[in-house]
PDB file of C-alpha atoms in Angstrom:
ATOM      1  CA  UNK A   1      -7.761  96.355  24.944  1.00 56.00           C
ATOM      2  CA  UNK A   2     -10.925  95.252  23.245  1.00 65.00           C
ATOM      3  CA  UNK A   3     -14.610  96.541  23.699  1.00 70.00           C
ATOM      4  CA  UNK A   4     -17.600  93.677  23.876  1.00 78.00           C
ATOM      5  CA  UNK A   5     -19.776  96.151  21.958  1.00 69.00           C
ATOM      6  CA  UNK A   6     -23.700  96.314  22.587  1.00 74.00           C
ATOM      7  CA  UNK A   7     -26.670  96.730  19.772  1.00 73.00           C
ATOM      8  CA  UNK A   8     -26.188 100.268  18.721  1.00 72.00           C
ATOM      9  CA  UNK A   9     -23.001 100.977  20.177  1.00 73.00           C
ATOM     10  CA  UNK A  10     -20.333 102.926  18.161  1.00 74.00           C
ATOM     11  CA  UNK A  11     -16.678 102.927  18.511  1.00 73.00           C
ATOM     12  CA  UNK A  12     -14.098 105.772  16.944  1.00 74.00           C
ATOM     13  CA  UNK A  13     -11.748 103.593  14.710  1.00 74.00           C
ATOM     14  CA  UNK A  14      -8.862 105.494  15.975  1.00 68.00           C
ATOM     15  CA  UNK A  15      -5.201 103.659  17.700  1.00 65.00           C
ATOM     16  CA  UNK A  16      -4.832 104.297  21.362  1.00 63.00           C
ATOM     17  CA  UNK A  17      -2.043 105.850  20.819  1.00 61.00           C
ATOM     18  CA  UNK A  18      -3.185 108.212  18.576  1.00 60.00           C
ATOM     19  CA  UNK A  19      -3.499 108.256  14.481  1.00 67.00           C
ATOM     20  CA  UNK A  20      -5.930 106.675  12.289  1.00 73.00           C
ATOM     21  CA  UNK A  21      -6.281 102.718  11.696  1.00 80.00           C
ATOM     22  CA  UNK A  22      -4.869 101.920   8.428  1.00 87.00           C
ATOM     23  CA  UNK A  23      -6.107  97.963   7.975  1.00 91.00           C
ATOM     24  CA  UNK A  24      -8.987  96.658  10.058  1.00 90.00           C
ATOM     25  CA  UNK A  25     -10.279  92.454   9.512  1.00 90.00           C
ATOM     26  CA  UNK A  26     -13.406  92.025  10.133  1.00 89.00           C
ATOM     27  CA  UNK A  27     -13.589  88.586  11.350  1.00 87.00           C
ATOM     28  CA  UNK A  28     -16.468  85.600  12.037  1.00 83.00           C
ATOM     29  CA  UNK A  29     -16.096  82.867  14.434  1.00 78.00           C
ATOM     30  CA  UNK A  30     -19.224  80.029  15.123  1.00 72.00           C
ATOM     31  CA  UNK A  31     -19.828  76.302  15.401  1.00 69.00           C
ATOM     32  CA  UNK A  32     -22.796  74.468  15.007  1.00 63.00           C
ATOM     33  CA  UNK A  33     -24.741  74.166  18.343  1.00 60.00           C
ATOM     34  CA  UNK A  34     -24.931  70.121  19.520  1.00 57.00           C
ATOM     35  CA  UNK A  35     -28.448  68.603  18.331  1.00 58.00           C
ATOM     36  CA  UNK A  36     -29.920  66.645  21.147  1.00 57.00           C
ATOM     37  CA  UNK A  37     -32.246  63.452  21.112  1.00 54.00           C
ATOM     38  CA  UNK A  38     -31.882  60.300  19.865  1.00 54.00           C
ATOM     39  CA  UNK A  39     -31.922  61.127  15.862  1.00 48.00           C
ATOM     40  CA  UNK A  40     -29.577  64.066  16.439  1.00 49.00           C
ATOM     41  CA  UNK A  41     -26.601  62.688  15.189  1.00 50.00           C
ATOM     42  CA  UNK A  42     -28.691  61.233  11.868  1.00 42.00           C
ATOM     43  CA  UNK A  43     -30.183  64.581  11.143  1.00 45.00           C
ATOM     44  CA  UNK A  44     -27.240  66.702  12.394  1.00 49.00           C
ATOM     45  CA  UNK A  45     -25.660  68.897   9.192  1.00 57.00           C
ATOM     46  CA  UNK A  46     -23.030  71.427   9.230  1.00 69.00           C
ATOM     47  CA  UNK A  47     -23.804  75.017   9.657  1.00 69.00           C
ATOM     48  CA  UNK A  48     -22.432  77.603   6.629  1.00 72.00           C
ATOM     49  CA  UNK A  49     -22.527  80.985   7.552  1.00 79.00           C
ATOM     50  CA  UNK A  50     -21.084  83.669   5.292  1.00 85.00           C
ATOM     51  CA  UNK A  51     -19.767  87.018   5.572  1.00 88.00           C
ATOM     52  CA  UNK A  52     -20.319  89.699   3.531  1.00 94.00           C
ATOM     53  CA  UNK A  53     -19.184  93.127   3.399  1.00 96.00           C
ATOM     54  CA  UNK A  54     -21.499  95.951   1.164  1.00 97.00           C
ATOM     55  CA  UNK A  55     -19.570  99.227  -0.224  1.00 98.00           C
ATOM     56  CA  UNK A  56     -22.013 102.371  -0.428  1.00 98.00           C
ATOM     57  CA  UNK A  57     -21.918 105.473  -1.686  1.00 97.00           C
ATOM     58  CA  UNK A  58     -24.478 107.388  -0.011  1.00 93.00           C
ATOM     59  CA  UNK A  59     -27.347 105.194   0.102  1.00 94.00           C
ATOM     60  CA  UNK A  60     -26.483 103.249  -3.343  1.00 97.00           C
ATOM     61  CA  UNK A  61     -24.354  99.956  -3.095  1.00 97.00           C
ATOM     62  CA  UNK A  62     -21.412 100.462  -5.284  1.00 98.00           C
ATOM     63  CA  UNK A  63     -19.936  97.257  -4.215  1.00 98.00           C
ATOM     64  CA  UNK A  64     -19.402  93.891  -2.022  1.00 97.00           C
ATOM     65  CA  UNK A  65     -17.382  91.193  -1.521  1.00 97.00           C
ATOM     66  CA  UNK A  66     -18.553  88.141  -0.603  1.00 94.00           C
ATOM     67  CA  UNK A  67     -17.741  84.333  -0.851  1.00 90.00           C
ATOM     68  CA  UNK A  68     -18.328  84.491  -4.822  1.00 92.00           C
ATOM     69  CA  UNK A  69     -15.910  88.205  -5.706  1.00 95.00           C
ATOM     70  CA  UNK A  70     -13.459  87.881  -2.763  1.00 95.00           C
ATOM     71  CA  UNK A  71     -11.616  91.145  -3.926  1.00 97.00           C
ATOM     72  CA  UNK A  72     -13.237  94.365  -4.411  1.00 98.00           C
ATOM     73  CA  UNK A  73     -13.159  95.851  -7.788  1.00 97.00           C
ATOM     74  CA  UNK A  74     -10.423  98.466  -6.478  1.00 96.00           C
ATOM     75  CA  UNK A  75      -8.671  95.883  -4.579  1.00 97.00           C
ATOM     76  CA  UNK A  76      -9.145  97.564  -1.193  1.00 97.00           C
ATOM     77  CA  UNK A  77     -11.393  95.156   0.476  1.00 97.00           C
ATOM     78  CA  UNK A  78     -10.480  91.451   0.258  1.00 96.00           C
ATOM     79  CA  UNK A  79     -11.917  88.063   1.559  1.00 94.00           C
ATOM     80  CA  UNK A  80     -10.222  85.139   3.029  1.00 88.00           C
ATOM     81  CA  UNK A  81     -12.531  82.637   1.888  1.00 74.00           C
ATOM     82  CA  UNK A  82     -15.451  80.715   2.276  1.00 64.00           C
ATOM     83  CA  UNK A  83     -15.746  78.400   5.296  1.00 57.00           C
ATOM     84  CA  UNK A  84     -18.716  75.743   4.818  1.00 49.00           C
ATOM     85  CA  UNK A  85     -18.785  74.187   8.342  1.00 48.00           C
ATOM     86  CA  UNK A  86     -17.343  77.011  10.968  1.00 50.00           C
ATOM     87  CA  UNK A  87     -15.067  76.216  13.778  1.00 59.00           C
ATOM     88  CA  UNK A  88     -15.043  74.078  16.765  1.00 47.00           C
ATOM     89  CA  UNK A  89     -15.434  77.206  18.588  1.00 48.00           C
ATOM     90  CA  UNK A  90     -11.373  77.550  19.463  1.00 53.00           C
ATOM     91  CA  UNK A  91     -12.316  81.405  19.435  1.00 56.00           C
ATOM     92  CA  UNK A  92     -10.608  82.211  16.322  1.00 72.00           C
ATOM     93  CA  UNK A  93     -11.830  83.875  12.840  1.00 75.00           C
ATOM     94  CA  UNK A  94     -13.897  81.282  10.733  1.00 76.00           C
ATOM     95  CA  UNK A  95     -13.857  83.798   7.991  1.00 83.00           C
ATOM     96  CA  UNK A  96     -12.139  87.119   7.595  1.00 88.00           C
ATOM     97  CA  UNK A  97     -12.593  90.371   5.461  1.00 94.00           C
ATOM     98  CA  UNK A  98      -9.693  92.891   5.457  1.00 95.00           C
ATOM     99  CA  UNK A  99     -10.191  96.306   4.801  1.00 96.00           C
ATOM    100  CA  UNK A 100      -7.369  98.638   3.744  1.00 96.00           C
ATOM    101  CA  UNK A 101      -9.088 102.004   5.300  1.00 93.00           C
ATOM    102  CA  UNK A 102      -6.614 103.982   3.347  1.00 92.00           C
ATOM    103  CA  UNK A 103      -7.627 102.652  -0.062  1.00 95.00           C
ATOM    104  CA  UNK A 104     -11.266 102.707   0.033  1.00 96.00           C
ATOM    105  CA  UNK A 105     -12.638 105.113  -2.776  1.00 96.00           C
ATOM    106  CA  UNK A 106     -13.107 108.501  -1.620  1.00 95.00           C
ATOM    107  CA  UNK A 107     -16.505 107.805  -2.695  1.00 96.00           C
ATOM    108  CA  UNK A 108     -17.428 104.653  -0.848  1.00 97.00           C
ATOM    109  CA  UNK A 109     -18.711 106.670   2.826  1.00 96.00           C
ATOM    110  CA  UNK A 110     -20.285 103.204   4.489  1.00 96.00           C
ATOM    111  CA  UNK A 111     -19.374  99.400   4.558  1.00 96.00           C
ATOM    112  CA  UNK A 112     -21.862  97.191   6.216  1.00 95.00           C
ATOM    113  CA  UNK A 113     -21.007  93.464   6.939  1.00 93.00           C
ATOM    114  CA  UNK A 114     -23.353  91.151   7.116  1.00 91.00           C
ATOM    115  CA  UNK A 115     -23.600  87.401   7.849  1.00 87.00           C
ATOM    116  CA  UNK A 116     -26.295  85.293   7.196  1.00 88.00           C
ATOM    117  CA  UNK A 117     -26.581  81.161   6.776  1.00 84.00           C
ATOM    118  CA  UNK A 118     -26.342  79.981   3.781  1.00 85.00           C
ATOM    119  CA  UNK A 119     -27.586  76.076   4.205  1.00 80.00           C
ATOM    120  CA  UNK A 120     -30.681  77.998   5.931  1.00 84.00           C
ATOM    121  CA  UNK A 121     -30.489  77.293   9.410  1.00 80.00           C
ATOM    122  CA  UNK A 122     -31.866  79.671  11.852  1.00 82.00           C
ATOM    123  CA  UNK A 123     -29.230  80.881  14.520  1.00 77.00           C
ATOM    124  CA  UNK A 124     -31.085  78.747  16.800  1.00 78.00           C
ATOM    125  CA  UNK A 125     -28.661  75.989  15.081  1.00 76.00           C
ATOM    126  CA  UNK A 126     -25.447  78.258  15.687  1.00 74.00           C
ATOM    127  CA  UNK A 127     -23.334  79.145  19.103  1.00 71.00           C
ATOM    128  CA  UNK A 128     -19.932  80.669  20.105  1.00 71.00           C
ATOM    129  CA  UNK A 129     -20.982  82.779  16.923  1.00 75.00           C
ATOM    130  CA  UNK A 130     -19.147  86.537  17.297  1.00 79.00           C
ATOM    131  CA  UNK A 131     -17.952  89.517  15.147  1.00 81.00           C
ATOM    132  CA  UNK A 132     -14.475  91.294  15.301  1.00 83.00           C
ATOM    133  CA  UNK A 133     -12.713  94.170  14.542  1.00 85.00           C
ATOM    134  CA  UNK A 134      -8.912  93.654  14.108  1.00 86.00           C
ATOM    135  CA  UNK A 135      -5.918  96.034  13.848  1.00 88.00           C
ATOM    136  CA  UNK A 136      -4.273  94.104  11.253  1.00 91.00           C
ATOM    137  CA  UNK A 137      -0.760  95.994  11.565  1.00 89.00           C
ATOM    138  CA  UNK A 138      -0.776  94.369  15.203  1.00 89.00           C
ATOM    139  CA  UNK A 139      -3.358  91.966  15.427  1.00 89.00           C
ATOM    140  CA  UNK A 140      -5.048  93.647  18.413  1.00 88.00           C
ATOM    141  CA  UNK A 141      -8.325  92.813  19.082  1.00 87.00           C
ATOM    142  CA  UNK A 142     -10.108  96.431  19.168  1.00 83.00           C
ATOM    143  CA  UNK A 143     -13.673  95.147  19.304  1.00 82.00           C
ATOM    144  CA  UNK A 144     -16.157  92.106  19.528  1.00 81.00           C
ATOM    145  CA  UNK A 145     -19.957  91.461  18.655  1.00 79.00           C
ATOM    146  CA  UNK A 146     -21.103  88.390  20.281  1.00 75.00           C
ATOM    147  CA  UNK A 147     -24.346  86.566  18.467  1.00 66.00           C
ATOM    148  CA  UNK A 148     -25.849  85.438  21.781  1.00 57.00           C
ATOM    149  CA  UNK A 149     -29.206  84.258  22.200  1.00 58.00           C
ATOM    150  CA  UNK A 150     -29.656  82.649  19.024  1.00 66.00           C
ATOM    151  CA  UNK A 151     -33.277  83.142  17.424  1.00 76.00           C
ATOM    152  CA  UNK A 152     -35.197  82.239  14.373  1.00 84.00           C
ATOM    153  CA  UNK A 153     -33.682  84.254  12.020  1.00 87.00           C
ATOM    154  CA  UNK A 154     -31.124  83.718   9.055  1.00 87.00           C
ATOM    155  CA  UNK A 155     -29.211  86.271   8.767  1.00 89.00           C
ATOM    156  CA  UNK A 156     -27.697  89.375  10.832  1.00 86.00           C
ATOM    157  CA  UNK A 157     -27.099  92.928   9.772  1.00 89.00           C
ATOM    158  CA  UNK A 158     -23.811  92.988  12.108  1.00 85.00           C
ATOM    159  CA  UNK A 159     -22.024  96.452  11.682  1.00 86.00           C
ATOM    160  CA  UNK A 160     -21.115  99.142   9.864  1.00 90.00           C
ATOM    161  CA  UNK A 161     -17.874 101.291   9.323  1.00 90.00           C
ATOM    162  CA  UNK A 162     -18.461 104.515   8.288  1.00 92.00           C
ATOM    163  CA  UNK A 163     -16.329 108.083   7.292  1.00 92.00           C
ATOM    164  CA  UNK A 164     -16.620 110.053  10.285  1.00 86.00           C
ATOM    165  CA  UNK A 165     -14.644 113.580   9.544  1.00 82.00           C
ATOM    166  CA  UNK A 166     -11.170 112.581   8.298  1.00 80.00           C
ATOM    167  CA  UNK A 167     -11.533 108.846  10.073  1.00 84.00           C
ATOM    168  CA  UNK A 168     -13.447 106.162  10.186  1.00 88.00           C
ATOM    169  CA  UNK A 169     -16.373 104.667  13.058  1.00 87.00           C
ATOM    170  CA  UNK A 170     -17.691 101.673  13.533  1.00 83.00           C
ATOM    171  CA  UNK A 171     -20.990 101.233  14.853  1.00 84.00           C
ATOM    172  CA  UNK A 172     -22.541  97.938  16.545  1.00 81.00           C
ATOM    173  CA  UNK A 173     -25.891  96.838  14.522  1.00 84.00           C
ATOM    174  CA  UNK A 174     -27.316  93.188  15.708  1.00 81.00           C
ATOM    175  CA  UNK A 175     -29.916  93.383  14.009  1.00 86.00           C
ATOM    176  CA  UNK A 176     -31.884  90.199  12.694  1.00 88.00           C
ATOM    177  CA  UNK A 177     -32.538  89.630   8.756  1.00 91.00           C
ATOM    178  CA  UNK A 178     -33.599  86.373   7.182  1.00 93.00           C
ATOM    179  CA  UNK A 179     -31.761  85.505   3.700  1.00 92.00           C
ATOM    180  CA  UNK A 180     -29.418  82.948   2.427  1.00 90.00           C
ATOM    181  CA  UNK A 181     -27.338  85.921   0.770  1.00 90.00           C
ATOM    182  CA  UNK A 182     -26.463  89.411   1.124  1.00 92.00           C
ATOM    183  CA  UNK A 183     -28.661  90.313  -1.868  1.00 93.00           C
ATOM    184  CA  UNK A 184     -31.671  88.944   0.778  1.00 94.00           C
ATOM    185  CA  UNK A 185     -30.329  91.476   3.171  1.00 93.00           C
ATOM    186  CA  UNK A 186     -30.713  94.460   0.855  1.00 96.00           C
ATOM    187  CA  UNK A 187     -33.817  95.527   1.679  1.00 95.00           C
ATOM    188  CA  UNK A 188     -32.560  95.266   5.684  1.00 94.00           C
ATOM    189  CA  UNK A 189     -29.322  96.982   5.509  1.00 95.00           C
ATOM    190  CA  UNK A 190     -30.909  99.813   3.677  1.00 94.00           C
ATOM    191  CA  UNK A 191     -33.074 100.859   6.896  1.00 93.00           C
ATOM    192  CA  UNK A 192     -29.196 100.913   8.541  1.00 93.00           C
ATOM    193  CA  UNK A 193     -27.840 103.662   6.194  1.00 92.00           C
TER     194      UNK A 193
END
């Protein structure tokens, strides 16, 4: 069963049934939101978001994969791909980042994905947009961020998975950036750490 997480709101990345999750996807679903008026299909252009995921040790990035190194360097993290144009909002992921829990570094303590639009657009230009967190032995859907709202911003600081004892937690951000890249988001993520 999954959880429609809130701003702020953490989640123990742990299997119902007991045991630890050994492969989560992060995943990222939107479409560009209709344009209205009589120019709208003239001036209408796709919408390219991107996700990105950041590797930290502490409070230093160590890390990230993103549409340009789609593997981490120890091969534990791995994008799907870039997506230029998103969905047509059939609910499934636009983009995907799978994480192999089991294989992150000992010293990597905090991933933090991010997504942010890299034509430029503001999220006022974006709907059906979410974030999910996957169980990728069973594809169960174990939690979901919905964008909602839209707003003036580029960019979102979505969540973070962090070591929590022996396992791993994920914690809702939300929280609103501007930047056509995650190196744009650094100064942002860091307040999240």
């Amino acid at each position: 069963m999954s959880v429609n997480l809130t701003k702020g709101q953490q989640i123990s990345l742990t299997k119902s049934g007991g045991g630890d999750l050994t492969v989560v996807r992060m995943g990222l679903g939107w479409k560009s939101a209709p344009r209205k008026g009589f120019l709208a299909r003239m001036t209408a252009r796709e919408v390219d978001l991107d996700a990105s995921a950041v590797l930290f040790a502490g409070k230093e990035p160590v890390d990230v994969v993103f549409f340009q190194q789609l593997t981490s360097k120890d091969g534990s993290i791995r994008h799907t791909g870039d997506n230029l144009v998103g969905g047509a909002g059939q609910g499934g992921d636009d983009e995907s980042i799978v994480v192999d829990l089991q294989r992150v570094p000992v010293h990597v303590d905090q991933i933090v994905f991010t997504v942010n639009s890299f034509t430029g657009q503001t999220f006022e230009e974006v709907e059906s947009a979410f974030c999910r967190l996957v169980d990728e032995t069973n594809g169960q859907e174990l939690a979901r961020y919905t964008l909602s709202g839209g707003g003036r911003h580029t960019a979102q600081i979505m969540a973070k998975v962090h070591r929590s004892g022996s396992g791993w937690q994920m914690d809702a951000i939300g929280d609103p950036a501007n930047g056509r890249t995650f190196q744009d988001l650094m100064p942002a993520i860091a307040s999240h750490l």
